[in-house]
Amino acid sequence: MKTTTYKVLELFAGAGGLALGLHNAGFKTVGLVELDKHASNTLKTNKPNWPVYNIDIIDFNKNLHEYISIEESIDLVSGGFPCQPFSYAGAGLGLADTRGTLFYEFADIIRKLNPKVFLAENVKGLSSHDNGRTLKTILNVFDKIGYNVNYRILNANDYDVAQKRERLVMVGIRKDLPNTYQYPHPSKRKLVLRDVLNNVPISDGAKYPEHKRKVLDLVPPGGCWRDLPDDIAREYMAGSYHLGGGKTGMARRISWDEACLTLTCSPAQKQTERCHPDETRPFTVREYARIQTFPDSWIFQGGISSQYKQIGNAVPVNLAHKIGLSIIQFLESYHKENGELNNVKTPIQPEFYF
C-alpha cells in the first residue's frame, strides 16, 4: 500500500498520456511543460488543477525557480525528449557537450532538481541512432549527473494496450539510492482490437481519397498490399513494390483479432495505413484514443490533424500506469527500509561535472 504522495514534474508532456498514467498510478503532478498550444489546451481542459506551462523548454529551464522551487523535493521527472544527433567532440562527453539539444534541457533540469528517479520515453530507434553513439552519450551524461540508468525496449501490447507499439524506456535511479528498480511484468493476456473498440463514441475521422479507398476495399482484415492483385499492387506501391520483405504497413487493414500496429500522427499516410477491420476508412479520433487507452472523457483540443498528432505521439496511458506503479513500488520499498524518503535532500550536481 502506498504510504507517501510522490511528486512528478513532466517535460514534453504532449496530450498527457504519460502524465495521466502516472497520475492513475498515484503520483501527484506538480507541473507539466508543453510548447504546442493545442496539446497544452488538452491538458488544461482535462485537468484544470494541473499546473500546465505552455512555454519552450529552454525558457522553462532558464527560469526554473519561477515554476518549481529548487528546495521542493521532486520524486520523479518524466518526459519524452526528441531524438536528436549530437556534435561529438571526443570521448568522455558530458552535459556541456550536448548543449543546443532538447536532451540538454531535459538532463539539465534533472541535474538542478535532483529527483530520486527520472523516466524518459523515446522511439525504439534511439538505441541504434547514429550507430548507437546517441544513446551512449545520453547514458554517459546521466551517469555524470548522478544516475544509474536502466533502459529497455517495451512493447505496449505487453501492458494492457491493444497495440504493437515498441518504445525505448529509460528509468534513472539517483546514485544514493539502491539500484534495485525492476520493470513491470508483462500482463498474462494480450489485448486485441475487438477488446477495446466496443461502443466507441462517435467522432470525426480522416478519410481516404477515392483511389486509395478502392484499393483498400480489396484488402482483407489482417492483410496488406501483398493481398492485392499484382497489377494493382504494382501501381499502388510504385517503387516500393521491389523492396521485397518490407513495407507491410502499406495498404494495411487491421484484423479484429490482432493488436493494432503502431499508431502514427497521420492515419491516412501511405506508408503507415491502419485501415478499420470492417469499414474502408482510417480509425476515428476516438478510436485512436481508445487504442492508446485514453478514457472516452479525455477531450483533445485543436483541429482533427492536431488531435491525431497528439494521440499518435502519446505514451499509452495503460503502459504509463504500469511503469508508474513499478516506480512507486521501488520508492515504497526504499521508504520502508530507510524511513522518510521525502525528507532526504542531496546536493545538486555541478553543471559541468566531469
mmCIF file with all atom_site columns, N, CA and C in Angstrom, residues 221-291:
data_model
loop_
_atom_site.group_PDB
_atom_site.id
_atom_site.type_symbol
_atom_site.label_atom_id
_atom_site.label_alt_id
_atom_site.label_comp_id
_atom_site.label_asym_id
_atom_site.label_entity_id
_atom_site.label_seq_id
_atom_site.pdbx_PDB_ins_code
_atom_site.Cartn_x
_atom_site.Cartn_y
_atom_site.Cartn_z
_atom_site.occupancy
_atom_site.B_iso_or_equiv
_atom_site.pdbx_formal_charge
_atom_site.auth_seq_id
_atom_site.auth_comp_id
_atom_site.auth_asym_id
_atom_site.auth_atom_id
_atom_site.pdbx_PDB_model_num
ATOM 1   N N  . PRO A 1 221 ? -9.208  -8.229  -43.763 1.00 0.00 ? 221 PRO A N  1
ATOM 2   C CA . PRO A 1 221 ? -8.721  -7.952  -42.410 1.00 0.00 ? 221 PRO A CA 1
ATOM 3   C C  . PRO A 1 221 ? -7.427  -8.718  -42.127 1.00 0.00 ? 221 PRO A C  1
ATOM 4   N N  . GLY A 1 222 ? -6.440  -8.029  -41.597 1.00 0.00 ? 222 GLY A N  1
ATOM 5   C CA . GLY A 1 222 ? -5.143  -8.641  -41.335 1.00 0.00 ? 222 GLY A CA 1
ATOM 6   C C  . GLY A 1 222 ? -4.223  -8.628  -42.536 1.00 0.00 ? 222 GLY A C  1
ATOM 7   N N  . GLY A 1 223 ? -4.709  -8.117  -43.666 1.00 0.00 ? 223 GLY A N  1
ATOM 8   C CA . GLY A 1 223 ? -3.926  -8.138  -44.893 1.00 0.00 ? 223 GLY A CA 1
ATOM 9   C C  . GLY A 1 223 ? -3.243  -6.821  -45.185 1.00 0.00 ? 223 GLY A C  1
ATOM 10  N N  . CYS A 1 224 ? -2.498  -6.814  -46.288 1.00 0.00 ? 224 CYS A N  1
ATOM 11  C CA . CYS A 1 224 ? -1.786  -5.608  -46.720 1.00 0.00 ? 224 CYS A CA 1
ATOM 12  C C  . CYS A 1 224 ? -1.678  -5.636  -48.243 1.00 0.00 ? 224 CYS A C  1
ATOM 13  N N  . TRP A 1 225 ? -0.785  -4.854  -48.799 1.00 0.00 ? 225 TRP A N  1
ATOM 14  C CA . TRP A 1 225 ? -0.662  -4.739  -50.254 1.00 0.00 ? 225 TRP A CA 1
ATOM 15  C C  . TRP A 1 225 ? -0.369  -6.071  -50.924 1.00 0.00 ? 225 TRP A C  1
ATOM 16  N N  . ARG A 1 226 ? 0.228   -6.995  -50.197 1.00 0.00 ? 226 ARG A N  1
ATOM 17  C CA . ARG A 1 226 ? 0.559   -8.298  -50.787 1.00 0.00 ? 226 ARG A CA 1
ATOM 18  C C  . ARG A 1 226 ? -0.692  -9.109  -51.133 1.00 0.00 ? 226 ARG A C  1
ATOM 19  N N  . ASP A 1 227 ? -1.828  -8.719  -50.560 1.00 0.00 ? 227 ASP A N  1
ATOM 20  C CA . ASP A 1 227 ? -3.078  -9.419  -50.853 1.00 0.00 ? 227 ASP A CA 1
ATOM 21  C C  . ASP A 1 227 ? -3.806  -8.820  -52.054 1.00 0.00 ? 227 ASP A C  1
ATOM 22  N N  . LEU A 1 228 ? -3.245  -7.794  -52.644 1.00 0.00 ? 228 LEU A N  1
ATOM 23  C CA . LEU A 1 228 ? -3.856  -7.160  -53.806 1.00 0.00 ? 228 LEU A CA 1
ATOM 24  C C  . LEU A 1 228 ? -3.511  -7.925  -55.082 1.00 0.00 ? 228 LEU A C  1
ATOM 25  N N  . PRO A 1 229 ? -4.361  -7.836  -56.108 1.00 0.00 ? 229 PRO A N  1
ATOM 26  C CA . PRO A 1 229 ? -3.967  -8.353  -57.423 1.00 0.00 ? 229 PRO A CA 1
ATOM 27  C C  . PRO A 1 229 ? -2.650  -7.703  -57.842 1.00 0.00 ? 229 PRO A C  1
ATOM 28  N N  . ASP A 1 230 ? -1.809  -8.452  -58.518 1.00 0.00 ? 230 ASP A N  1
ATOM 29  C CA . ASP A 1 230 ? -0.445  -7.994  -58.777 1.00 0.00 ? 230 ASP A CA 1
ATOM 30  C C  . ASP A 1 230 ? -0.397  -6.672  -59.541 1.00 0.00 ? 230 ASP A C  1
ATOM 31  N N  . ASP A 1 231 ? -1.273  -6.507  -60.523 1.00 0.00 ? 231 ASP A N  1
ATOM 32  C CA . ASP A 1 231 ? -1.221  -5.267  -61.304 1.00 0.00 ? 231 ASP A CA 1
ATOM 33  C C  . ASP A 1 231 ? -1.582  -4.055  -60.450 1.00 0.00 ? 231 ASP A C  1
ATOM 34  N N  . ILE A 1 232 ? -2.554  -4.232  -59.548 1.00 0.00 ? 232 ILE A N  1
ATOM 35  C CA . ILE A 1 232 ? -2.944  -3.128  -58.657 1.00 0.00 ? 232 ILE A CA 1
ATOM 36  C C  . ILE A 1 232 ? -1.849  -2.856  -57.628 1.00 0.00 ? 232 ILE A C  1
ATOM 37  N N  . ALA A 1 233 ? -1.258  -3.939  -57.113 1.00 0.00 ? 233 ALA A N  1
ATOM 38  C CA . ALA A 1 233 ? -0.171  -3.785  -56.137 1.00 0.00 ? 233 ALA A CA 1
ATOM 39  C C  . ALA A 1 233 ? 1.003   -3.025  -56.747 1.00 0.00 ? 233 ALA A C  1
ATOM 40  N N  . ARG A 1 234 ? 1.352   -3.364  -57.981 1.00 0.00 ? 234 ARG A N  1
ATOM 41  C CA . ARG A 1 234 ? 2.477   -2.684  -58.641 1.00 0.00 ? 234 ARG A CA 1
ATOM 42  C C  . ARG A 1 234 ? 2.192   -1.194  -58.820 1.00 0.00 ? 234 ARG A C  1
ATOM 43  N N  . GLU A 1 235 ? 0.980   -0.892  -59.232 1.00 0.00 ? 235 GLU A N  1
ATOM 44  C CA . GLU A 1 235 ? 0.629   0.514   -59.446 1.00 0.00 ? 235 GLU A CA 1
ATOM 45  C C  . GLU A 1 235 ? 0.600   1.274   -58.121 1.00 0.00 ? 235 GLU A C  1
ATOM 46  N N  . TYR A 1 236 ? 0.015   0.654   -57.105 1.00 0.00 ? 236 TYR A N  1
ATOM 47  C CA . TYR A 1 236 ? -0.141  1.337   -55.815 1.00 0.00 ? 236 TYR A CA 1
ATOM 48  C C  . TYR A 1 236 ? 1.195   1.523   -55.099 1.00 0.00 ? 236 TYR A C  1
ATOM 49  N N  . MET A 1 237 ? 2.021   0.496   -55.145 1.00 0.00 ? 237 MET A N  1
ATOM 50  C CA . MET A 1 237 ? 3.290   0.518   -54.413 1.00 0.00 ? 237 MET A CA 1
ATOM 51  C C  . MET A 1 237 ? 4.377   1.285   -55.154 1.00 0.00 ? 237 MET A C  1
ATOM 52  N N  . ALA A 1 238 ? 4.253   1.366   -56.452 1.00 0.00 ? 238 ALA A N  1
ATOM 53  C CA . ALA A 1 238 ? 5.271   2.031   -57.281 1.00 0.00 ? 238 ALA A CA 1
ATOM 54  C C  . ALA A 1 238 ? 6.649   1.450   -56.975 1.00 0.00 ? 238 ALA A C  1
ATOM 55  N N  . GLY A 1 239 ? 7.636   2.279   -56.683 1.00 0.00 ? 239 GLY A N  1
ATOM 56  C CA . GLY A 1 239 ? 9.000   1.798   -56.456 1.00 0.00 ? 239 GLY A CA 1
ATOM 57  C C  . GLY A 1 239 ? 9.138   0.902   -55.247 1.00 0.00 ? 239 GLY A C  1
ATOM 58  N N  . SER A 1 240 ? 8.239   1.037   -54.272 1.00 0.00 ? 240 SER A N  1
ATOM 59  C CA . SER A 1 240 ? 8.313   0.216   -53.062 1.00 0.00 ? 240 SER A CA 1
ATOM 60  C C  . SER A 1 240 ? 7.970   -1.246  -53.335 1.00 0.00 ? 240 SER A C  1
ATOM 61  N N  . TYR A 1 241 ? 7.360   -1.514  -54.474 1.00 0.00 ? 241 TYR A N  1
ATOM 62  C CA . TYR A 1 241 ? 6.966   -2.884  -54.804 1.00 0.00 ? 241 TYR A CA 1
ATOM 63  C C  . TYR A 1 241 ? 8.169   -3.815  -54.825 1.00 0.00 ? 241 TYR A C  1
ATOM 64  N N  . HIS A 1 242 ? 9.315   -3.303  -55.213 1.00 0.00 ? 242 HIS A N  1
ATOM 65  C CA . HIS A 1 242 ? 10.503  -4.137  -55.407 1.00 0.00 ? 242 HIS A CA 1
ATOM 66  C C  . HIS A 1 242 ? 11.367  -4.255  -54.155 1.00 0.00 ? 242 HIS A C  1
ATOM 67  N N  . LEU A 1 243 ? 10.861  -3.779  -53.026 1.00 0.00 ? 243 LEU A N  1
ATOM 68  C CA . LEU A 1 243 ? 11.657  -3.848  -51.797 1.00 0.00 ? 243 LEU A CA 1
ATOM 69  C C  . LEU A 1 243 ? 11.550  -5.195  -51.105 1.00 0.00 ? 243 LEU A C  1
ATOM 70  N N  . GLY A 1 244 ? 10.796  -6.097  -51.663 1.00 0.00 ? 244 GLY A N  1
ATOM 71  C CA . GLY A 1 244 ? 10.757  -7.465  -51.145 1.00 0.00 ? 244 GLY A CA 1
ATOM 72  C C  . GLY A 1 244 ? 10.038  -7.591  -49.820 1.00 0.00 ? 244 GLY A C  1
ATOM 73  N N  . GLY A 1 245 ? 10.786  -7.873  -48.754 1.00 0.00 ? 245 GLY A N  1
ATOM 74  C CA . GLY A 1 245 ? 10.171  -8.201  -47.471 1.00 0.00 ? 245 GLY A CA 1
ATOM 75  C C  . GLY A 1 245 ? 9.635   -7.032  -46.686 1.00 0.00 ? 245 GLY A C  1
ATOM 76  N N  . GLY A 1 246 ? 9.868   -5.795  -47.125 1.00 0.00 ? 246 GLY A N  1
ATOM 77  C CA . GLY A 1 246 ? 9.474   -4.652  -46.321 1.00 0.00 ? 246 GLY A CA 1
ATOM 78  C C  . GLY A 1 246 ? 8.126   -4.076  -46.691 1.00 0.00 ? 246 GLY A C  1
ATOM 79  N N  . LYS A 1 247 ? 7.819   -2.943  -46.070 1.00 0.00 ? 247 LYS A N  1
ATOM 80  C CA . LYS A 1 247 ? 6.637   -2.143  -46.380 1.00 0.00 ? 247 LYS A CA 1
ATOM 81  C C  . LYS A 1 247 ? 5.314   -2.864  -46.139 1.00 0.00 ? 247 LYS A C  1
ATOM 82  N N  . THR A 1 248 ? 5.259   -3.747  -45.141 1.00 0.00 ? 248 THR A N  1
ATOM 83  C CA . THR A 1 248 ? 3.995   -4.448  -44.883 1.00 0.00 ? 248 THR A CA 1
ATOM 84  C C  . THR A 1 248 ? 2.970   -3.542  -44.212 1.00 0.00 ? 248 THR A C  1
ATOM 85  N N  . GLY A 1 249 ? 3.361   -2.319  -43.852 1.00 0.00 ? 249 GLY A N  1
ATOM 86  C CA . GLY A 1 249 ? 2.406   -1.377  -43.295 1.00 0.00 ? 249 GLY A CA 1
ATOM 87  C C  . GLY A 1 249 ? 1.612   -0.648  -44.360 1.00 0.00 ? 249 GLY A C  1
ATOM 88  N N  . MET A 1 250 ? 1.975   -0.826  -45.625 1.00 0.00 ? 250 MET A N  1
ATOM 89  C CA . MET A 1 250 ? 1.268   -0.142  -46.701 1.00 0.00 ? 250 MET A CA 1
ATOM 90  C C  . MET A 1 250 ? 0.023   -0.931  -47.103 1.00 0.00 ? 250 MET A C  1
ATOM 91  N N  . ALA A 1 251 ? -1.062  -0.186  -47.330 1.00 0.00 ? 251 ALA A N  1
ATOM 92  C CA . ALA A 1 251 ? -2.358  -0.803  -47.649 1.00 0.00 ? 251 ALA A CA 1
ATOM 93  C C  . ALA A 1 251 ? -2.733  -1.844  -46.594 1.00 0.00 ? 251 ALA A C  1
ATOM 94  N N  . ARG A 1 252 ? -2.529  -1.519  -45.343 1.00 0.00 ? 252 ARG A N  1
ATOM 95  C CA . ARG A 1 252 ? -2.721  -2.457  -44.230 1.00 0.00 ? 252 ARG A CA 1
ATOM 96  C C  . ARG A 1 252 ? -4.104  -2.295  -43.615 1.00 0.00 ? 252 ARG A C  1
ATOM 97  N N  . ARG A 1 253 ? -4.841  -3.396  -43.580 1.00 0.00 ? 253 ARG A N  1
ATOM 98  C CA . ARG A 1 253 ? -6.128  -3.418  -42.876 1.00 0.00 ? 253 ARG A CA 1
ATOM 99  C C  . ARG A 1 253 ? -5.953  -4.267  -41.617 1.00 0.00 ? 253 ARG A C  1
ATOM 100 N N  . ILE A 1 254 ? -6.265  -3.694  -40.474 1.00 0.00 ? 254 ILE A N  1
ATOM 101 C CA . ILE A 1 254 ? -6.091  -4.394  -39.202 1.00 0.00 ? 254 ILE A CA 1
ATOM 102 C C  . ILE A 1 254 ? -7.228  -5.393  -38.998 1.00 0.00 ? 254 ILE A C  1
ATOM 103 N N  . SER A 1 255 ? -6.927  -6.520  -38.378 1.00 0.00 ? 255 SER A N  1
ATOM 104 C CA . SER A 1 255 ? -7.938  -7.528  -38.032 1.00 0.00 ? 255 SER A CA 1
ATOM 105 C C  . SER A 1 255 ? -8.457  -7.275  -36.622 1.00 0.00 ? 255 SER A C  1
ATOM 106 N N  . TRP A 1 256 ? -9.704  -7.662  -36.387 1.00 0.00 ? 256 TRP A N  1
ATOM 107 C CA . TRP A 1 256 ? -10.261 -7.562  -35.034 1.00 0.00 ? 256 TRP A CA 1
ATOM 108 C C  . TRP A 1 256 ? -9.474  -8.417  -34.043 1.00 0.00 ? 256 TRP A C  1
ATOM 109 N N  . ASP A 1 257 ? -8.858  -9.466  -34.539 1.00 0.00 ? 257 ASP A N  1
ATOM 110 C CA . ASP A 1 257 ? -8.218  -10.445 -33.655 1.00 0.00 ? 257 ASP A CA 1
ATOM 111 C C  . ASP A 1 257 ? -6.711  -10.262 -33.533 1.00 0.00 ? 257 ASP A C  1
ATOM 112 N N  . GLU A 1 258 ? -6.236  -9.064  -33.822 1.00 0.00 ? 258 GLU A N  1
ATOM 113 C CA . GLU A 1 258 ? -4.824  -8.745  -33.612 1.00 0.00 ? 258 GLU A CA 1
ATOM 114 C C  . GLU A 1 258 ? -4.726  -7.384  -32.936 1.00 0.00 ? 258 GLU A C  1
ATOM 115 N N  . ALA A 1 259 ? -3.575  -7.143  -32.331 1.00 0.00 ? 259 ALA A N  1
ATOM 116 C CA . ALA A 1 259 ? -3.310  -5.804  -31.816 1.00 0.00 ? 259 ALA A CA 1
ATOM 117 C C  . ALA A 1 259 ? -3.004  -4.885  -32.990 1.00 0.00 ? 259 ALA A C  1
ATOM 118 N N  . CYS A 1 260 ? -3.380  -3.632  -32.861 1.00 0.00 ? 260 CYS A N  1
ATOM 119 C CA . CYS A 1 260 ? -3.113  -2.663  -33.922 1.00 0.00 ? 260 CYS A CA 1
ATOM 120 C C  . CYS A 1 260 ? -1.612  -2.444  -34.062 1.00 0.00 ? 260 CYS A C  1
ATOM 121 N N  . LEU A 1 261 ? -1.174  -2.139  -35.276 1.00 0.00 ? 261 LEU A N  1
ATOM 122 C CA . LEU A 1 261 ? 0.201   -1.693  -35.451 1.00 0.00 ? 261 LEU A CA 1
ATOM 123 C C  . LEU A 1 261 ? 0.345   -0.310  -34.814 1.00 0.00 ? 261 LEU A C  1
ATOM 124 N N  . THR A 1 262 ? 1.573   0.135   -34.645 1.00 0.00 ? 262 THR A N  1
ATOM 125 C CA . THR A 1 262 ? 1.830   1.427   -34.008 1.00 0.00 ? 262 THR A CA 1
ATOM 126 C C  . THR A 1 262 ? 1.035   2.540   -34.678 1.00 0.00 ? 262 THR A C  1
ATOM 127 N N  . LEU A 1 263 ? 0.238   3.249   -33.889 1.00 0.00 ? 263 LEU A N  1
ATOM 128 C CA . LEU A 1 263 ? -0.488  4.393   -34.423 1.00 0.00 ? 263 LEU A CA 1
ATOM 129 C C  . LEU A 1 263 ? 0.489   5.525   -34.704 1.00 0.00 ? 263 LEU A C  1
ATOM 130 N N  . THR A 1 264 ? 0.268   6.202   -35.806 1.00 0.00 ? 264 THR A N  1
ATOM 131 C CA . THR A 1 264 ? 1.136   7.308   -36.199 1.00 0.00 ? 264 THR A CA 1
ATOM 132 C C  . THR A 1 264 ? 0.359   8.618   -36.127 1.00 0.00 ? 264 THR A C  1
ATOM 133 N N  . CYS A 1 265 ? 1.022   9.704   -36.461 1.00 0.00 ? 265 CYS A N  1
ATOM 134 C CA . CYS A 1 265 ? 0.380   11.016  -36.398 1.00 0.00 ? 265 CYS A CA 1
ATOM 135 C C  . CYS A 1 265 ? -0.532  11.288  -37.587 1.00 0.00 ? 265 CYS A C  1
ATOM 136 N N  . SER A 1 266 ? -0.358  10.516  -38.665 1.00 0.00 ? 266 SER A N  1
ATOM 137 C CA . SER A 1 266 ? -1.136  10.734  -39.889 1.00 0.00 ? 266 SER A CA 1
ATOM 138 C C  . SER A 1 266 ? -1.796  9.421   -40.296 1.00 0.00 ? 266 SER A C  1
ATOM 139 N N  . PRO A 1 267 ? -3.063  9.210   -39.937 1.00 0.00 ? 267 PRO A N  1
ATOM 140 C CA . PRO A 1 267 ? -3.698  7.905   -40.131 1.00 0.00 ? 267 PRO A CA 1
ATOM 141 C C  . PRO A 1 267 ? -3.924  7.496   -41.576 1.00 0.00 ? 267 PRO A C  1
ATOM 142 N N  . ALA A 1 268 ? -3.899  8.452   -42.501 1.00 0.00 ? 268 ALA A N  1
ATOM 143 C CA . ALA A 1 268 ? -4.151  8.117   -43.907 1.00 0.00 ? 268 ALA A CA 1
ATOM 144 C C  . ALA A 1 268 ? -2.880  8.114   -44.738 1.00 0.00 ? 268 ALA A C  1
ATOM 145 N N  . GLN A 1 269 ? -1.728  8.267   -44.100 1.00 0.00 ? 269 GLN A N  1
ATOM 146 C CA . GLN A 1 269 ? -0.462  8.308   -44.832 1.00 0.00 ? 269 GLN A CA 1
ATOM 147 C C  . GLN A 1 269 ? -0.168  6.965   -45.480 1.00 0.00 ? 269 GLN A C  1
ATOM 148 N N  . LYS A 1 270 ? 0.359   6.993   -46.692 1.00 0.00 ? 270 LYS A N  1
ATOM 149 C CA . LYS A 1 270 ? 0.508   5.777   -47.489 1.00 0.00 ? 270 LYS A CA 1
ATOM 150 C C  . LYS A 1 270 ? 1.427   4.750   -46.844 1.00 0.00 ? 270 LYS A C  1
ATOM 151 N N  . GLN A 1 271 ? 2.506   5.181   -46.215 1.00 0.00 ? 271 GLN A N  1
ATOM 152 C CA . GLN A 1 271 ? 3.470   4.228   -45.662 1.00 0.00 ? 271 GLN A CA 1
ATOM 153 C C  . GLN A 1 271 ? 2.996   3.575   -44.369 1.00 0.00 ? 271 GLN A C  1
ATOM 154 N N  . THR A 1 272 ? 2.023   4.171   -43.707 1.00 0.00 ? 272 THR A N  1
ATOM 155 C CA . THR A 1 272 ? 1.619   3.668   -42.384 1.00 0.00 ? 272 THR A CA 1
ATOM 156 C C  . THR A 1 272 ? 0.102   3.597   -42.256 1.00 0.00 ? 272 THR A C  1
ATOM 157 N N  . GLU A 1 273 ? -0.552  3.029   -43.242 1.00 0.00 ? 273 GLU A N  1
ATOM 158 C CA . GLU A 1 273 ? -2.007  2.940   -43.194 1.00 0.00 ? 273 GLU A CA 1
ATOM 159 C C  . GLU A 1 273 ? -2.460  1.960   -42.112 1.00 0.00 ? 273 GLU A C  1
ATOM 160 N N  . ARG A 1 274 ? -3.519  2.337   -41.422 1.00 0.00 ? 274 ARG A N  1
ATOM 161 C CA . ARG A 1 274 ? -4.131  1.490   -40.404 1.00 0.00 ? 274 ARG A CA 1
ATOM 162 C C  . ARG A 1 274 ? -5.633  1.507   -40.674 1.00 0.00 ? 274 ARG A C  1
ATOM 163 N N  . CYS A 1 275 ? -6.068  0.661   -41.591 1.00 0.00 ? 275 CYS A N  1
ATOM 164 C CA . CYS A 1 275 ? -7.466  0.671   -42.017 1.00 0.00 ? 275 CYS A CA 1
ATOM 165 C C  . CYS A 1 275 ? -8.334  -0.097  -41.024 1.00 0.00 ? 275 CYS A C  1
ATOM 166 N N  . HIS A 1 276 ? -9.528  0.404   -40.789 1.00 0.00 ? 276 HIS A N  1
ATOM 167 C CA . HIS A 1 276 ? -10.514 -0.238  -39.918 1.00 0.00 ? 276 HIS A CA 1
ATOM 168 C C  . HIS A 1 276 ? -10.797 -1.655  -40.417 1.00 0.00 ? 276 HIS A C  1
ATOM 169 N N  . PRO A 1 277 ? -11.050 -2.615  -39.519 1.00 0.00 ? 277 PRO A N  1
ATOM 170 C CA . PRO A 1 277 ? -11.270 -4.009  -39.939 1.00 0.00 ? 277 PRO A CA 1
ATOM 171 C C  . PRO A 1 277 ? -12.442 -4.203  -40.896 1.00 0.00 ? 277 PRO A C  1
ATOM 172 N N  . ASP A 1 278 ? -13.557 -3.520  -40.639 1.00 0.00 ? 278 ASP A N  1
ATOM 173 C CA . ASP A 1 278 ? -14.771 -3.743  -41.421 1.00 0.00 ? 278 ASP A CA 1
ATOM 174 C C  . ASP A 1 278 ? -15.051 -2.644  -42.436 1.00 0.00 ? 278 ASP A C  1
ATOM 175 N N  . GLU A 1 279 ? -14.743 -1.434  -42.082 1.00 0.00 ? 279 GLU A N  1
ATOM 176 C CA . GLU A 1 279 ? -15.043 -0.287  -42.930 1.00 0.00 ? 279 GLU A CA 1
ATOM 177 C C  . GLU A 1 279 ? -13.754 0.233   -43.572 1.00 0.00 ? 279 GLU A C  1
ATOM 178 N N  . THR A 1 280 ? -13.866 0.669   -44.804 1.00 0.00 ? 280 THR A N  1
ATOM 179 C CA . THR A 1 280 ? -12.674 1.153   -45.503 1.00 0.00 ? 280 THR A CA 1
ATOM 180 C C  . THR A 1 280 ? -12.464 2.626   -45.180 1.00 0.00 ? 280 THR A C  1
ATOM 181 N N  . ARG A 1 281 ? -11.835 2.827   -44.036 1.00 0.00 ? 281 ARG A N  1
ATOM 182 C CA . ARG A 1 281 ? -11.547 4.177   -43.537 1.00 0.00 ? 281 ARG A CA 1
ATOM 183 C C  . ARG A 1 281 ? -10.476 4.085   -42.458 1.00 0.00 ? 281 ARG A C  1
ATOM 184 N N  . PRO A 1 282 ? -9.797  5.189   -42.172 1.00 0.00 ? 282 PRO A N  1
ATOM 185 C CA . PRO A 1 282 ? -8.888  5.195   -41.020 1.00 0.00 ? 282 PRO A CA 1
ATOM 186 C C  . PRO A 1 282 ? -9.695  5.139   -39.721 1.00 0.00 ? 282 PRO A C  1
ATOM 187 N N  . PHE A 1 283 ? -9.037  4.837   -38.642 1.00 0.00 ? 283 PHE A N  1
ATOM 188 C CA . PHE A 1 283 ? -9.692  4.901   -37.339 1.00 0.00 ? 283 PHE A CA 1
ATOM 189 C C  . PHE A 1 283 ? -10.048 6.349   -37.027 1.00 0.00 ? 283 PHE A C  1
ATOM 190 N N  . THR A 1 284 ? -11.175 6.542   -36.354 1.00 0.00 ? 284 THR A N  1
ATOM 191 C CA . THR A 1 284 ? -11.582 7.887   -35.955 1.00 0.00 ? 284 THR A CA 1
ATOM 192 C C  . THR A 1 284 ? -10.715 8.377   -34.793 1.00 0.00 ? 284 THR A C  1
ATOM 193 N N  . VAL A 1 285 ? -10.885 9.630   -34.442 1.00 0.00 ? 285 VAL A N  1
ATOM 194 C CA . VAL A 1 285 ? -10.138 10.207  -33.317 1.00 0.00 ? 285 VAL A CA 1
ATOM 195 C C  . VAL A 1 285 ? -10.397 9.433   -32.033 1.00 0.00 ? 285 VAL A C  1
ATOM 196 N N  . ARG A 1 286 ? -11.654 9.114   -31.761 1.00 0.00 ? 286 ARG A N  1
ATOM 197 C CA . ARG A 1 286 ? -11.971 8.416   -30.509 1.00 0.00 ? 286 ARG A CA 1
ATOM 198 C C  . ARG A 1 286 ? -11.509 6.967   -30.552 1.00 0.00 ? 286 ARG A C  1
ATOM 199 N N  . GLU A 1 287 ? -11.505 6.349   -31.732 1.00 0.00 ? 287 GLU A N  1
ATOM 200 C CA . GLU A 1 287 ? -10.936 5.006   -31.855 1.00 0.00 ? 287 GLU A CA 1
ATOM 201 C C  . GLU A 1 287 ? -9.427  5.048   -31.622 1.00 0.00 ? 287 GLU A C  1
ATOM 202 N N  . TYR A 1 288 ? -8.785  6.047   -32.175 1.00 0.00 ? 288 TYR A N  1
ATOM 203 C CA . TYR A 1 288 ? -7.351  6.263   -31.917 1.00 0.00 ? 288 TYR A CA 1
ATOM 204 C C  . TYR A 1 288 ? -7.104  6.347   -30.409 1.00 0.00 ? 288 TYR A C  1
ATOM 205 N N  . ALA A 1 289 ? -7.921  7.165   -29.753 1.00 0.00 ? 289 ALA A N  1
ATOM 206 C CA . ALA A 1 289 ? -7.751  7.381   -28.314 1.00 0.00 ? 289 ALA A CA 1
ATOM 207 C C  . ALA A 1 289 ? -7.976  6.094   -27.527 1.00 0.00 ? 289 ALA A C  1
ATOM 208 N N  . ARG A 1 290 ? -8.969  5.304   -27.922 1.00 0.00 ? 290 ARG A N  1
ATOM 209 C CA . ARG A 1 290 ? -9.229  4.015   -27.261 1.00 0.00 ? 290 ARG A CA 1
ATOM 210 C C  . ARG A 1 290 ? -8.015  3.102   -27.385 1.00 0.00 ? 290 ARG A C  1
ATOM 211 N N  . ILE A 1 291 ? -7.455  3.025   -28.591 1.00 0.00 ? 291 ILE A N  1
ATOM 212 C CA . ILE A 1 291 ? -6.302  2.148   -28.816 1.00 0.00 ? 291 ILE A CA 1
ATOM 213 C C  . ILE A 1 291 ? -5.110  2.611   -27.975 1.00 0.00 ? 291 ILE A C  1
#
